[in-house]
Short mmCIF file of C-alpha atoms and ligand atoms in Angstrom, two decimals:
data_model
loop_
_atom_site.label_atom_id
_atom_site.label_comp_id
_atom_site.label_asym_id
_atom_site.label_seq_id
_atom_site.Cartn_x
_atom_site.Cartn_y
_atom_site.Cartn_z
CA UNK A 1 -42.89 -65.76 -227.02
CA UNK A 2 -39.06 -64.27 -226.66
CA UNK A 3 -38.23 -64.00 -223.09
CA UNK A 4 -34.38 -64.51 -221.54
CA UNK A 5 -35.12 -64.09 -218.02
CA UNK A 6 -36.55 -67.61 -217.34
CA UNK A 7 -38.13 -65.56 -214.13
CA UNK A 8 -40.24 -62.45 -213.93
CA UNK A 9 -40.12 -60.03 -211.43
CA UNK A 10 -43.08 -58.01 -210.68
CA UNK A 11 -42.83 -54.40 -209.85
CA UNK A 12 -46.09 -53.83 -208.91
CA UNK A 13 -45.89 -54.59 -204.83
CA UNK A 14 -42.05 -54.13 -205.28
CA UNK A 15 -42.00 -51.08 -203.07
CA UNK A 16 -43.82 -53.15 -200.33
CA UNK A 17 -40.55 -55.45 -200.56
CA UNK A 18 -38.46 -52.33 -200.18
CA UNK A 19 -40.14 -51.18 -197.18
CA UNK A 20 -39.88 -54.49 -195.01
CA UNK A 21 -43.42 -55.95 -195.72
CA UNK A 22 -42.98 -58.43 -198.29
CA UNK A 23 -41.16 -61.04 -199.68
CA UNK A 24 -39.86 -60.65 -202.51
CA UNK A 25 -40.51 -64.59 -203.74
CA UNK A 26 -44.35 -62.91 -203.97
CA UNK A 27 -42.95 -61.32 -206.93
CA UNK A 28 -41.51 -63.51 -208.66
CA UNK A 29 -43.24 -66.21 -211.56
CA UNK A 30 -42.33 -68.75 -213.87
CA UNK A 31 -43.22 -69.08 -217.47
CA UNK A 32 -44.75 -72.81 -216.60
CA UNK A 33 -48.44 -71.84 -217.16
CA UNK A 34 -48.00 -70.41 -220.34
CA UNK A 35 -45.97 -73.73 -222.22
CA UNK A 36 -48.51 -75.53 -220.81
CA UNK A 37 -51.42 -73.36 -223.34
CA UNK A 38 -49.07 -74.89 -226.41
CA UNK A 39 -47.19 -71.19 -226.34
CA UNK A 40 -43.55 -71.72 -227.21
CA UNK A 41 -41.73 -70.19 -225.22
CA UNK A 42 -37.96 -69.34 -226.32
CA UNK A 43 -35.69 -68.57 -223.39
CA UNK A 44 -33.73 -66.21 -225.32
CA UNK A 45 -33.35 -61.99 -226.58
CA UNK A 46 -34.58 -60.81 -229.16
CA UNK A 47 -31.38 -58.87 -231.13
CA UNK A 48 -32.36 -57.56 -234.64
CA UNK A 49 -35.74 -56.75 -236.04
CA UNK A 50 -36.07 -56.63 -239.84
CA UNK A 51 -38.85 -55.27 -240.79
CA UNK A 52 -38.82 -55.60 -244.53
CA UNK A 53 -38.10 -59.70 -244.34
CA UNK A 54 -40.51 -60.00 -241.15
CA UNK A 55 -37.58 -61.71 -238.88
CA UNK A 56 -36.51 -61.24 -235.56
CA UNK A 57 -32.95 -62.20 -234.78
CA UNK A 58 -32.10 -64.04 -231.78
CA UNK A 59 -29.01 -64.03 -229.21
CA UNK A 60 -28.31 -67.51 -229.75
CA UNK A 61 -28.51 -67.22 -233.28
CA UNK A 62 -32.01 -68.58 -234.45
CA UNK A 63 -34.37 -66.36 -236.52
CA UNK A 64 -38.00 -66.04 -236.27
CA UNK A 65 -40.61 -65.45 -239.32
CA UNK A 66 -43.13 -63.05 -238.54
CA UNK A 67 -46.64 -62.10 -240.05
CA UNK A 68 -47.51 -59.69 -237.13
CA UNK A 69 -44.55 -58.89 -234.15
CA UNK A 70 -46.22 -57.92 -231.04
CA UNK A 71 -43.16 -55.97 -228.92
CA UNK A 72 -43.38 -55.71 -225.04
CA UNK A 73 -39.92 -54.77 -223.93
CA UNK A 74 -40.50 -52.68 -221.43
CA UNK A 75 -38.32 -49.90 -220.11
CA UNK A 76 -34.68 -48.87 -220.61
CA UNK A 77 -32.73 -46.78 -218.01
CA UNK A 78 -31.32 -43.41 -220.05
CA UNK A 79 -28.15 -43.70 -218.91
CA UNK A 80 -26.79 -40.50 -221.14
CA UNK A 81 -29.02 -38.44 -219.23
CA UNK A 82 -28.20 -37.94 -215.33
CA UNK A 83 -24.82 -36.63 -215.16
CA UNK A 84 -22.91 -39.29 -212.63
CA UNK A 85 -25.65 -41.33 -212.62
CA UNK A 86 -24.65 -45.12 -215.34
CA UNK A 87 -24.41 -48.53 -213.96
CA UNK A 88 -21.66 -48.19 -211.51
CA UNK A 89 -23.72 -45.34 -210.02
CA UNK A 90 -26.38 -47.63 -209.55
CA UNK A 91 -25.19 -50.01 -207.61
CA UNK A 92 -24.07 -47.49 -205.24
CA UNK A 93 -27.21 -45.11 -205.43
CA UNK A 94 -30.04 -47.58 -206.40
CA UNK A 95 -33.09 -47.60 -208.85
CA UNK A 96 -34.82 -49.82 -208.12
CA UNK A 97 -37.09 -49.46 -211.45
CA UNK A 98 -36.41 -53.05 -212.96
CA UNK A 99 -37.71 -55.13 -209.97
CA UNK A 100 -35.06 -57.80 -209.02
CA UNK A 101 -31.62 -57.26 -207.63
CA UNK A 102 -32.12 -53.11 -207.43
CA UNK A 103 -34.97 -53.97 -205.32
CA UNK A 104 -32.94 -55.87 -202.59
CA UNK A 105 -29.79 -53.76 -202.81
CA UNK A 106 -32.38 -50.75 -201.80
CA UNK A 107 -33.87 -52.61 -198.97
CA UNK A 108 -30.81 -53.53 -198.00
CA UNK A 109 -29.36 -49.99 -197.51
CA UNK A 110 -32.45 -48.80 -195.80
CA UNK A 111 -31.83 -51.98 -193.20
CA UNK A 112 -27.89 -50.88 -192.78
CA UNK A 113 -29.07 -46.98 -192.19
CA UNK A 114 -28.64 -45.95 -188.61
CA UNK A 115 -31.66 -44.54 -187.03
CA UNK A 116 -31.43 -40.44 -187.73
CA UNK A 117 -30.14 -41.04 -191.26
CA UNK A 118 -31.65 -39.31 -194.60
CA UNK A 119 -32.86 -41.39 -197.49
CA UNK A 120 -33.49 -39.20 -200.51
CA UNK A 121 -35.77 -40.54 -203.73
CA UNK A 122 -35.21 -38.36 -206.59
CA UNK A 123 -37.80 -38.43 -209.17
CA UNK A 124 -37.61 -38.27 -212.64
CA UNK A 125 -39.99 -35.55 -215.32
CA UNK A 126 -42.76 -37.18 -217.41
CA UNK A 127 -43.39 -39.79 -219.04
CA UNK A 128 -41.79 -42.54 -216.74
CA UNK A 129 -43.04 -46.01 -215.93
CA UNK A 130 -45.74 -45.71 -213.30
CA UNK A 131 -46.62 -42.56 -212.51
CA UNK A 132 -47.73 -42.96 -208.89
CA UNK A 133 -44.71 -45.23 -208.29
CA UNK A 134 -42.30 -42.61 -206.25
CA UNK A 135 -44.45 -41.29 -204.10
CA UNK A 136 -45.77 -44.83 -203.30
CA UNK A 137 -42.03 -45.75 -202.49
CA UNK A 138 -41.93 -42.72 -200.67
CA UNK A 139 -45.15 -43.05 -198.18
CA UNK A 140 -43.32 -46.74 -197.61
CA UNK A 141 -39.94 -46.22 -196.95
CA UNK A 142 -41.46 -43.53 -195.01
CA UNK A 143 -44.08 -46.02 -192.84
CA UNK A 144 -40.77 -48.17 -192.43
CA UNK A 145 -38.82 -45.41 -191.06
CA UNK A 146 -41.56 -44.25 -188.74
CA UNK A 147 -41.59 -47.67 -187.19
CA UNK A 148 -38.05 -48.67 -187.74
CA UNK A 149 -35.79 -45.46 -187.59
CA UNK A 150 -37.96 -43.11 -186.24
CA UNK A 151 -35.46 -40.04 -186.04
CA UNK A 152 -34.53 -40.51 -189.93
CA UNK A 153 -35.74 -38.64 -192.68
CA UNK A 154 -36.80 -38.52 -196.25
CA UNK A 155 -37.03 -35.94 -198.99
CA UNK A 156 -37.92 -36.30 -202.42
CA UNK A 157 -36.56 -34.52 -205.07
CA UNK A 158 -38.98 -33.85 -207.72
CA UNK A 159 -38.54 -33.12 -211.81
CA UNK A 160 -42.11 -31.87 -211.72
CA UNK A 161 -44.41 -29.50 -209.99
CA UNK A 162 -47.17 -32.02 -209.93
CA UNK A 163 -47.76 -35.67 -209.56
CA UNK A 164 -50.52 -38.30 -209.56
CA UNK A 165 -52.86 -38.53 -206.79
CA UNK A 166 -50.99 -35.88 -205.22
CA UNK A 167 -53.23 -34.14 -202.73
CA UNK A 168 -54.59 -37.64 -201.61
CA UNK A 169 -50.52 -38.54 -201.50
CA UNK A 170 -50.20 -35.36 -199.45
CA UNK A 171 -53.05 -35.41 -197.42
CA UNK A 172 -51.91 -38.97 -196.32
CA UNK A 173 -48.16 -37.77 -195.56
CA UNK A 174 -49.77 -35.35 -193.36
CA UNK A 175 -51.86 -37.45 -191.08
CA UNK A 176 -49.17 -40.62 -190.75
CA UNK A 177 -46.09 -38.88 -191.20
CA UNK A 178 -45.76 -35.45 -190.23
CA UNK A 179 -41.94 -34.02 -190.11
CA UNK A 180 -40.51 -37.03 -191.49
CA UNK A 181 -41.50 -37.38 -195.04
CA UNK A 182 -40.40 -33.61 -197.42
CA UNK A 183 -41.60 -33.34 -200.88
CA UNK A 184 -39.92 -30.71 -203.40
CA UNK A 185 -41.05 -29.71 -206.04
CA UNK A 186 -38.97 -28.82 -209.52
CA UNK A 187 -39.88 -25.26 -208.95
CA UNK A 188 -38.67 -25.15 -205.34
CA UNK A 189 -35.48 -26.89 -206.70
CA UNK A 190 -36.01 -30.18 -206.66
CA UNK A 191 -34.90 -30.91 -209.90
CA UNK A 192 -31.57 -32.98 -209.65
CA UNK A 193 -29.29 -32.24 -212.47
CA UNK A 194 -25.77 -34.46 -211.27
CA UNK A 195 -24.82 -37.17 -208.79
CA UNK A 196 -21.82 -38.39 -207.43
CA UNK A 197 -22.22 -41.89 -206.25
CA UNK A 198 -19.56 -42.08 -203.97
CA UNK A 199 -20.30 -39.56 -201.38
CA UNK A 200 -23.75 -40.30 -202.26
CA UNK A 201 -24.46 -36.51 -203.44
CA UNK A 202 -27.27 -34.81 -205.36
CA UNK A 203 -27.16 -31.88 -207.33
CA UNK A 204 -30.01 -29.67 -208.11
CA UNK A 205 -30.64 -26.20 -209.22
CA UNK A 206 -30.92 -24.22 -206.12
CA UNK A 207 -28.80 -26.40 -203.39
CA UNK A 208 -26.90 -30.25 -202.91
CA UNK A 209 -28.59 -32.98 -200.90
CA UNK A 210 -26.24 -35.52 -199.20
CA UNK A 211 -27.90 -39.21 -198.45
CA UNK A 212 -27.29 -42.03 -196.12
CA UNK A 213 -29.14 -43.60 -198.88
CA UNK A 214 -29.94 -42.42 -202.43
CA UNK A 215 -32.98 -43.61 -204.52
CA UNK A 216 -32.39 -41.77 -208.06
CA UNK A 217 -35.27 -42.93 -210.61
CA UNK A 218 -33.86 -41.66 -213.32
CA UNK A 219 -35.38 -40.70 -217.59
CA UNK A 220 -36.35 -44.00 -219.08
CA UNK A 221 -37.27 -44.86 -222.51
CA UNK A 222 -38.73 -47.87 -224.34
CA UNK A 223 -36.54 -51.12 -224.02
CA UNK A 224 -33.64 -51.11 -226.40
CA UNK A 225 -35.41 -53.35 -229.05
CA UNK A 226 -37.70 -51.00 -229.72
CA UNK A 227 -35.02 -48.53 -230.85
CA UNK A 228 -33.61 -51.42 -233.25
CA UNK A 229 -36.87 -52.54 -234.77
CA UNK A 230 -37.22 -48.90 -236.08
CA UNK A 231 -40.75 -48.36 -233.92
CA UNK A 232 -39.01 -45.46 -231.25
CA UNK A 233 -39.10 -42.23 -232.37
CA UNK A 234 -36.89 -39.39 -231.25
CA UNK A 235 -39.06 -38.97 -227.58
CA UNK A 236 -37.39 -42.98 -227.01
CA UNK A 237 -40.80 -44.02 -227.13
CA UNK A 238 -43.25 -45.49 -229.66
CA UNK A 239 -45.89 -44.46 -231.76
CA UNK A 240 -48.91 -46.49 -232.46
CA UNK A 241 -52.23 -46.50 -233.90
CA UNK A 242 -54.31 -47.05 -231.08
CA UNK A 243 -57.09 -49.05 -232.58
CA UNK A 244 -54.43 -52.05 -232.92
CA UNK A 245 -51.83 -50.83 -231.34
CA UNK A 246 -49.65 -51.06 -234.80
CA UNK A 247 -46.52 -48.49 -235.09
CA UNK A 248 -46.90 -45.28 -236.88
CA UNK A 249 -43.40 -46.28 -237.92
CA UNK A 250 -43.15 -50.19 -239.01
CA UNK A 251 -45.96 -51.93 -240.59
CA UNK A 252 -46.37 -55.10 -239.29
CA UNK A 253 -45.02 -54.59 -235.61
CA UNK A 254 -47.04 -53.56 -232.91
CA UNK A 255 -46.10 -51.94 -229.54
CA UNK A 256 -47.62 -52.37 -226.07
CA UNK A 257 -47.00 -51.53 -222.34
CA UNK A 258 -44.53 -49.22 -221.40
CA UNK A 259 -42.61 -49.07 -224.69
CA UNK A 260 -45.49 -47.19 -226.06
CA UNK A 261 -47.10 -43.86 -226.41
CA UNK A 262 -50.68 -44.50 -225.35
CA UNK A 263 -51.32 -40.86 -225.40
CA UNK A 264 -53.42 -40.24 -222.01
CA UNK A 265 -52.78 -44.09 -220.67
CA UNK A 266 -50.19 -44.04 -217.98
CA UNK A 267 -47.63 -46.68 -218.30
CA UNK A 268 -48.69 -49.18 -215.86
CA UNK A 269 -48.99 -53.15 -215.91
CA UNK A 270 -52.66 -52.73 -215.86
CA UNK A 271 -53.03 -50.46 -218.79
CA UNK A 272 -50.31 -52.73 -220.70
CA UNK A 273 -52.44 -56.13 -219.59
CA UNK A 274 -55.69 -53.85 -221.42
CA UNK A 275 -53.67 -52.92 -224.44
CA UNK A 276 -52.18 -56.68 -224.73
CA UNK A 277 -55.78 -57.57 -224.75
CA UNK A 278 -56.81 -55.26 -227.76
CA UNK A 279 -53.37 -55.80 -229.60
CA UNK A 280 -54.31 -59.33 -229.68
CA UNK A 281 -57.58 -59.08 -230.85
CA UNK A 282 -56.59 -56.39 -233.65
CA UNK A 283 -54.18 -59.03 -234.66
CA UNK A 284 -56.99 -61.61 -235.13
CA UNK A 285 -58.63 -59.19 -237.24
CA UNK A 286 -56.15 -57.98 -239.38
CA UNK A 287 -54.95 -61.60 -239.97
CA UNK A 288 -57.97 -62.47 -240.92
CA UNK A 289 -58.34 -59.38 -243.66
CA UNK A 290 -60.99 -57.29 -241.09
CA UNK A 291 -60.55 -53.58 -239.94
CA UNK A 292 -60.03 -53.69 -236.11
CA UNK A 293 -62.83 -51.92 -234.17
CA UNK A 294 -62.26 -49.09 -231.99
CA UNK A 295 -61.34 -49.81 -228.51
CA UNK A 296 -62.46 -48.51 -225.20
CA UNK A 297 -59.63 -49.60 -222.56
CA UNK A 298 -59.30 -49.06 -218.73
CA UNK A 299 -56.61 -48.48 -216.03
CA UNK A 300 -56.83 -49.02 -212.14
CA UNK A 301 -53.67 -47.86 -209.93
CA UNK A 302 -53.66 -48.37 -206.78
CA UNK A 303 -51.02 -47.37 -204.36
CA UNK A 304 -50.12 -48.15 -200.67
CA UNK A 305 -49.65 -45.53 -198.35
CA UNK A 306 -49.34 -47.70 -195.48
CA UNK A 307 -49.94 -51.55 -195.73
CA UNK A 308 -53.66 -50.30 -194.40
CA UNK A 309 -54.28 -47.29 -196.10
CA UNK A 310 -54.59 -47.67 -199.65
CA UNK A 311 -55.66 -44.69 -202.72
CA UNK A 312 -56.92 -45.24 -206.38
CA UNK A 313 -56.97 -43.64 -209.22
CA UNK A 314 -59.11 -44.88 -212.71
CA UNK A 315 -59.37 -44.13 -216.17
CA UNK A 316 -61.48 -44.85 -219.20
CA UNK A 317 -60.01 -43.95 -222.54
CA UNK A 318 -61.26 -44.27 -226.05
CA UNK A 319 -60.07 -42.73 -229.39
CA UNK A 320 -60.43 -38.89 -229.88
CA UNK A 321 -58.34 -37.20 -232.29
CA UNK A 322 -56.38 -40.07 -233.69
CA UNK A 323 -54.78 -40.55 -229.77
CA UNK A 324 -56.27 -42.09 -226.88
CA UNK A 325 -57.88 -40.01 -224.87
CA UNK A 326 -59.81 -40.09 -221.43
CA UNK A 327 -63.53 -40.47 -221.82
CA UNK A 328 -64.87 -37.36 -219.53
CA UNK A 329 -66.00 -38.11 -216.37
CA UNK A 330 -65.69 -42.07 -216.54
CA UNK A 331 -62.41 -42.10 -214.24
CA UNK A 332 -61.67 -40.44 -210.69
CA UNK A 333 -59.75 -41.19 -207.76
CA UNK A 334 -60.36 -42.06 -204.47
CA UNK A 335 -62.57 -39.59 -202.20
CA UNK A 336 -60.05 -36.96 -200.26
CA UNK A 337 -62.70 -37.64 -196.87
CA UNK A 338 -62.61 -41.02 -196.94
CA UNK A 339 -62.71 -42.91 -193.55
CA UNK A 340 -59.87 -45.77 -192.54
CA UNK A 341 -62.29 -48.41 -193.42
CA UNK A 342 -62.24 -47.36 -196.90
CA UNK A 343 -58.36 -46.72 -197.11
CA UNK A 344 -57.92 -50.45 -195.66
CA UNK A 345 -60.71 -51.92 -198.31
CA UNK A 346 -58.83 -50.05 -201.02
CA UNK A 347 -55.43 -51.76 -200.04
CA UNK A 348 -57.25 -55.29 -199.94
CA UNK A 349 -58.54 -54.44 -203.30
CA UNK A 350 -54.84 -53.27 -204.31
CA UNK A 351 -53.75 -56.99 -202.98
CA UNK A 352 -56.84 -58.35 -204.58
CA UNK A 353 -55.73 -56.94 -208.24
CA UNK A 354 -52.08 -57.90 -208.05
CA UNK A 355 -53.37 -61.87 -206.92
CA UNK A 356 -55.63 -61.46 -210.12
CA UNK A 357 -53.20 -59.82 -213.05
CA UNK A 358 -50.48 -62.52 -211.39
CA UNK A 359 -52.66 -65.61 -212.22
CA UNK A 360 -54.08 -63.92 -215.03
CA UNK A 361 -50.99 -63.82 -216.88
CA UNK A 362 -48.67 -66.41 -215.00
CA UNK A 363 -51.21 -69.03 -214.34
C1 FAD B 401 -41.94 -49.52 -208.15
C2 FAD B 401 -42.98 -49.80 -209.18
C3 FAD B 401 -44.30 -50.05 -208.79
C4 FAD B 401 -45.28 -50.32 -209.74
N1 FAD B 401 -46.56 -50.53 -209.31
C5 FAD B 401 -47.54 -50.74 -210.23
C6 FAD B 401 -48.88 -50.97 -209.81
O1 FAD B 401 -49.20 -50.99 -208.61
N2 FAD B 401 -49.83 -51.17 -210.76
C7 FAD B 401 -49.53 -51.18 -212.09
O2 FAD B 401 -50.43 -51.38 -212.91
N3 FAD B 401 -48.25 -50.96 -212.52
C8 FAD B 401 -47.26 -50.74 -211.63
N4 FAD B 401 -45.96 -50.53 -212.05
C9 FAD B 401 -45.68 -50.44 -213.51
C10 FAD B 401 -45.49 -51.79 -214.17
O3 FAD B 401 -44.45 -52.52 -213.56
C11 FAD B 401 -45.16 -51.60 -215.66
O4 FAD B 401 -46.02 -50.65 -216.21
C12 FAD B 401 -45.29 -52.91 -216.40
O5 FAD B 401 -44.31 -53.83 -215.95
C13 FAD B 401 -45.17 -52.71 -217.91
O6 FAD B 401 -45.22 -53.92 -218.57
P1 FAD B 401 -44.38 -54.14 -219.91
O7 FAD B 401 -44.83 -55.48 -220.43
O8 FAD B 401 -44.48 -52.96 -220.78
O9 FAD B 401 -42.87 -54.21 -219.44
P2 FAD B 401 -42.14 -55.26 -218.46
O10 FAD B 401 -43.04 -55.71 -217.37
O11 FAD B 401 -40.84 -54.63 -218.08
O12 FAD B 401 -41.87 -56.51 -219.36
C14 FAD B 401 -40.96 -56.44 -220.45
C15 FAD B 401 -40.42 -57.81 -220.71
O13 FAD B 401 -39.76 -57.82 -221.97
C16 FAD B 401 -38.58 -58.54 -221.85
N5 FAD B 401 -37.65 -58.04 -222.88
C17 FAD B 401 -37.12 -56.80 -223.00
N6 FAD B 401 -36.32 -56.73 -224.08
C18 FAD B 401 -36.38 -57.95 -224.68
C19 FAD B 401 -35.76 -58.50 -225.84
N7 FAD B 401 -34.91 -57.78 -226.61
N8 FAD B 401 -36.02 -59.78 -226.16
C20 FAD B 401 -36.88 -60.52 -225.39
N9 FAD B 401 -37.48 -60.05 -224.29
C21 FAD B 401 -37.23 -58.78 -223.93
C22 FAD B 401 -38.09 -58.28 -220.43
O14 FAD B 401 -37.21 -59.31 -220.00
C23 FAD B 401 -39.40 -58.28 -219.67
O15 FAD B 401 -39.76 -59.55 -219.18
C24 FAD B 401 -44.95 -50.32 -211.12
C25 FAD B 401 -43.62 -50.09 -211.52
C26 FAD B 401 -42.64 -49.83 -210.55
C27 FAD B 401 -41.24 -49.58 -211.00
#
């Protein structure tokens, strides 16, 4: 395994360190557990991917044979995209999509915000990592405001008309926070099409939005190796065969997680845990001269509302079509009615999933 950051940082739970209610050590874990299973672990990037000689090219110089290449890298921040918005933007108007520094620097300006300030969270068109992810940061930022700074306010500026788990999302803004939390949508102009950092300025078709503290999520697209090794096609993303996961565009190199496009999967670390699971056994197969068998794979996302009040939404997907598709009626969300006692058991469950993906993966 080629990893350079000798720590991971979880975004799932990240927007629960953002709002005040968790430490961010909780998301953070070591690559100990997984030496310890004989995996060799090279602290170190992977560069160059050559797909006709099967190496991978490291920073510090080694190379690496290859039957099979499994890729995982992630995300990339479009940069070219967002007019105003690159690096130095960010660490003025924050992120907070790679879960780490971003994450503090955003907590941090929410802390320094007087009380009757105006955070806005602009969010980004489809596909981005987790879909529910904005509009959990929102309903947080927004509990922290209500108990914090309880004259401030928050709008967020949508790309889209629509959004997941949005009437449970907007049900739940009604009841806790009424008057304090504004959602608009790309058609009511909440598309925003510039920034400028410094006086902390948004841009979007119909008006300009000035923040005491900006969130801009901006287009993403797989992580930058994926564009190297040949496997991204012109969408940033990557192709695969979902029955192993294999790109449609380099034989021998398969793509998981975010990086790929898992046709009705959402990008999540519980559908990419699923599709590592199926990569690796398609591997086994094809190593071993056998046709991988068609998968069935699952996704759960939860998302926190308030650190009681917790939603869900599920999928099964199979193979229809040559993509993967939802199998009819096997998914749902959570129930629009539901009573507090069910909100609070889904955000133990929410807790309960992160604990078990954590060890799962990290030991
Ligand atoms: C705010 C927020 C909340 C979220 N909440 C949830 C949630 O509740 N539930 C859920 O399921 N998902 C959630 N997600 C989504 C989840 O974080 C991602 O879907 C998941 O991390 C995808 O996993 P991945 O392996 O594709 O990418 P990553 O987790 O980003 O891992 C990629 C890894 O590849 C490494 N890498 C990249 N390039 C190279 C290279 N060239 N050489 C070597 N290594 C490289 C990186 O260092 C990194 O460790 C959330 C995301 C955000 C932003």
């Amino acid at each position: 395994m080629v990893e350079p950051n000798p720590v991971f940082t979880a975004c799932p739970f990240s927007n629960a360190v953002i709002a005040g209610l968790r430490d961010i050590a909780m998301q953070r874990f070591g690559y100990d557990a997984i030496r310890a299973e004989e995996i060799s672990v090279a602290a170190d990037q992977a560069k160059l991917v050559d797909g006709q000689s099967r190496r991978v090219t490291l920073r510090g110089g080694s190379v690496l044979d290859y039957d099979r290449l499994v890729l995982a890298p992630g995300i990339a921040i479009r940069w070219d995209v967002l007019p105003g918005y690159d690096e130095v933007a960010a660490a003025m108007m924050p992120h907070a999509w790679l879960a780490g520094e971003q994450t503090l620097l955003l907590r941090r300006q929410l802390e320094a915000m007087p009380d009757g300030g105006t955070v806005v969270i602009a969010a980004p068109a489809n596909p981005f990592r987790c879909p529910p992810g904005p509009y959990e940061r929102a309903s947080l930022i927004a509990y922290y405001l209500k108990q914090s700074k309880p004259r401030s306010k928050l709008i967020v500026l949508d790309a889209k008309d629509g959004f997941s788990k949005q009437r449970l999302f907007q049900a739940a803004w009604e009841q806790l926070y009424p008057g304090l939390l504004e959602w608009v949508s790309q058609s009511n102009g909440g598309k925003v099409t510039s920034v400028d950092a410094k006086s902390r300025t948004m841009v979007t078709d119909f008006a300009t939005y000035k923040a005491d503290v900006a969130n801009i999520i901006p287009p993403q697209q797989a992580g930058t190796i994926a564009a190297i090794a040949g496997v991204a096609d012109q969408t940033g993303w990557c192709p695969i065969d979902p029955s192993s996961f294999e790109s449609r565009l380099q034989p021998n190199v398969h793509v998981i997680g975010d990086a790929a496009i898992a046709g009705a999967m959402p990008k999540s670390a519980f559908a990419a845990n699923a599709q590592a699971k199926v990569c690796a056994d398609a591997v086994a197969a094809l190593l071993h001269g056998e046709t991988p068998q068609p998968p069935k794979l699952i996704n759960t996302c939860y998302s926190l509302v308030a650190p009681d009040y917790g939603i869900s939404i599920a999928g099964v997907y199979h193979i229809a079509d040559g993509r993967l598709a939802d199998v009819g009626g096997a998914g749902g969300v959570s129930p629009l009615d539901a009573l507090p006692d069910f909100r609070a058991l889904e955000a133990s469950y929410a807790e309960a999933w992160f604990r078990t993906i954590a060890s799962e993966t990290f030991g």
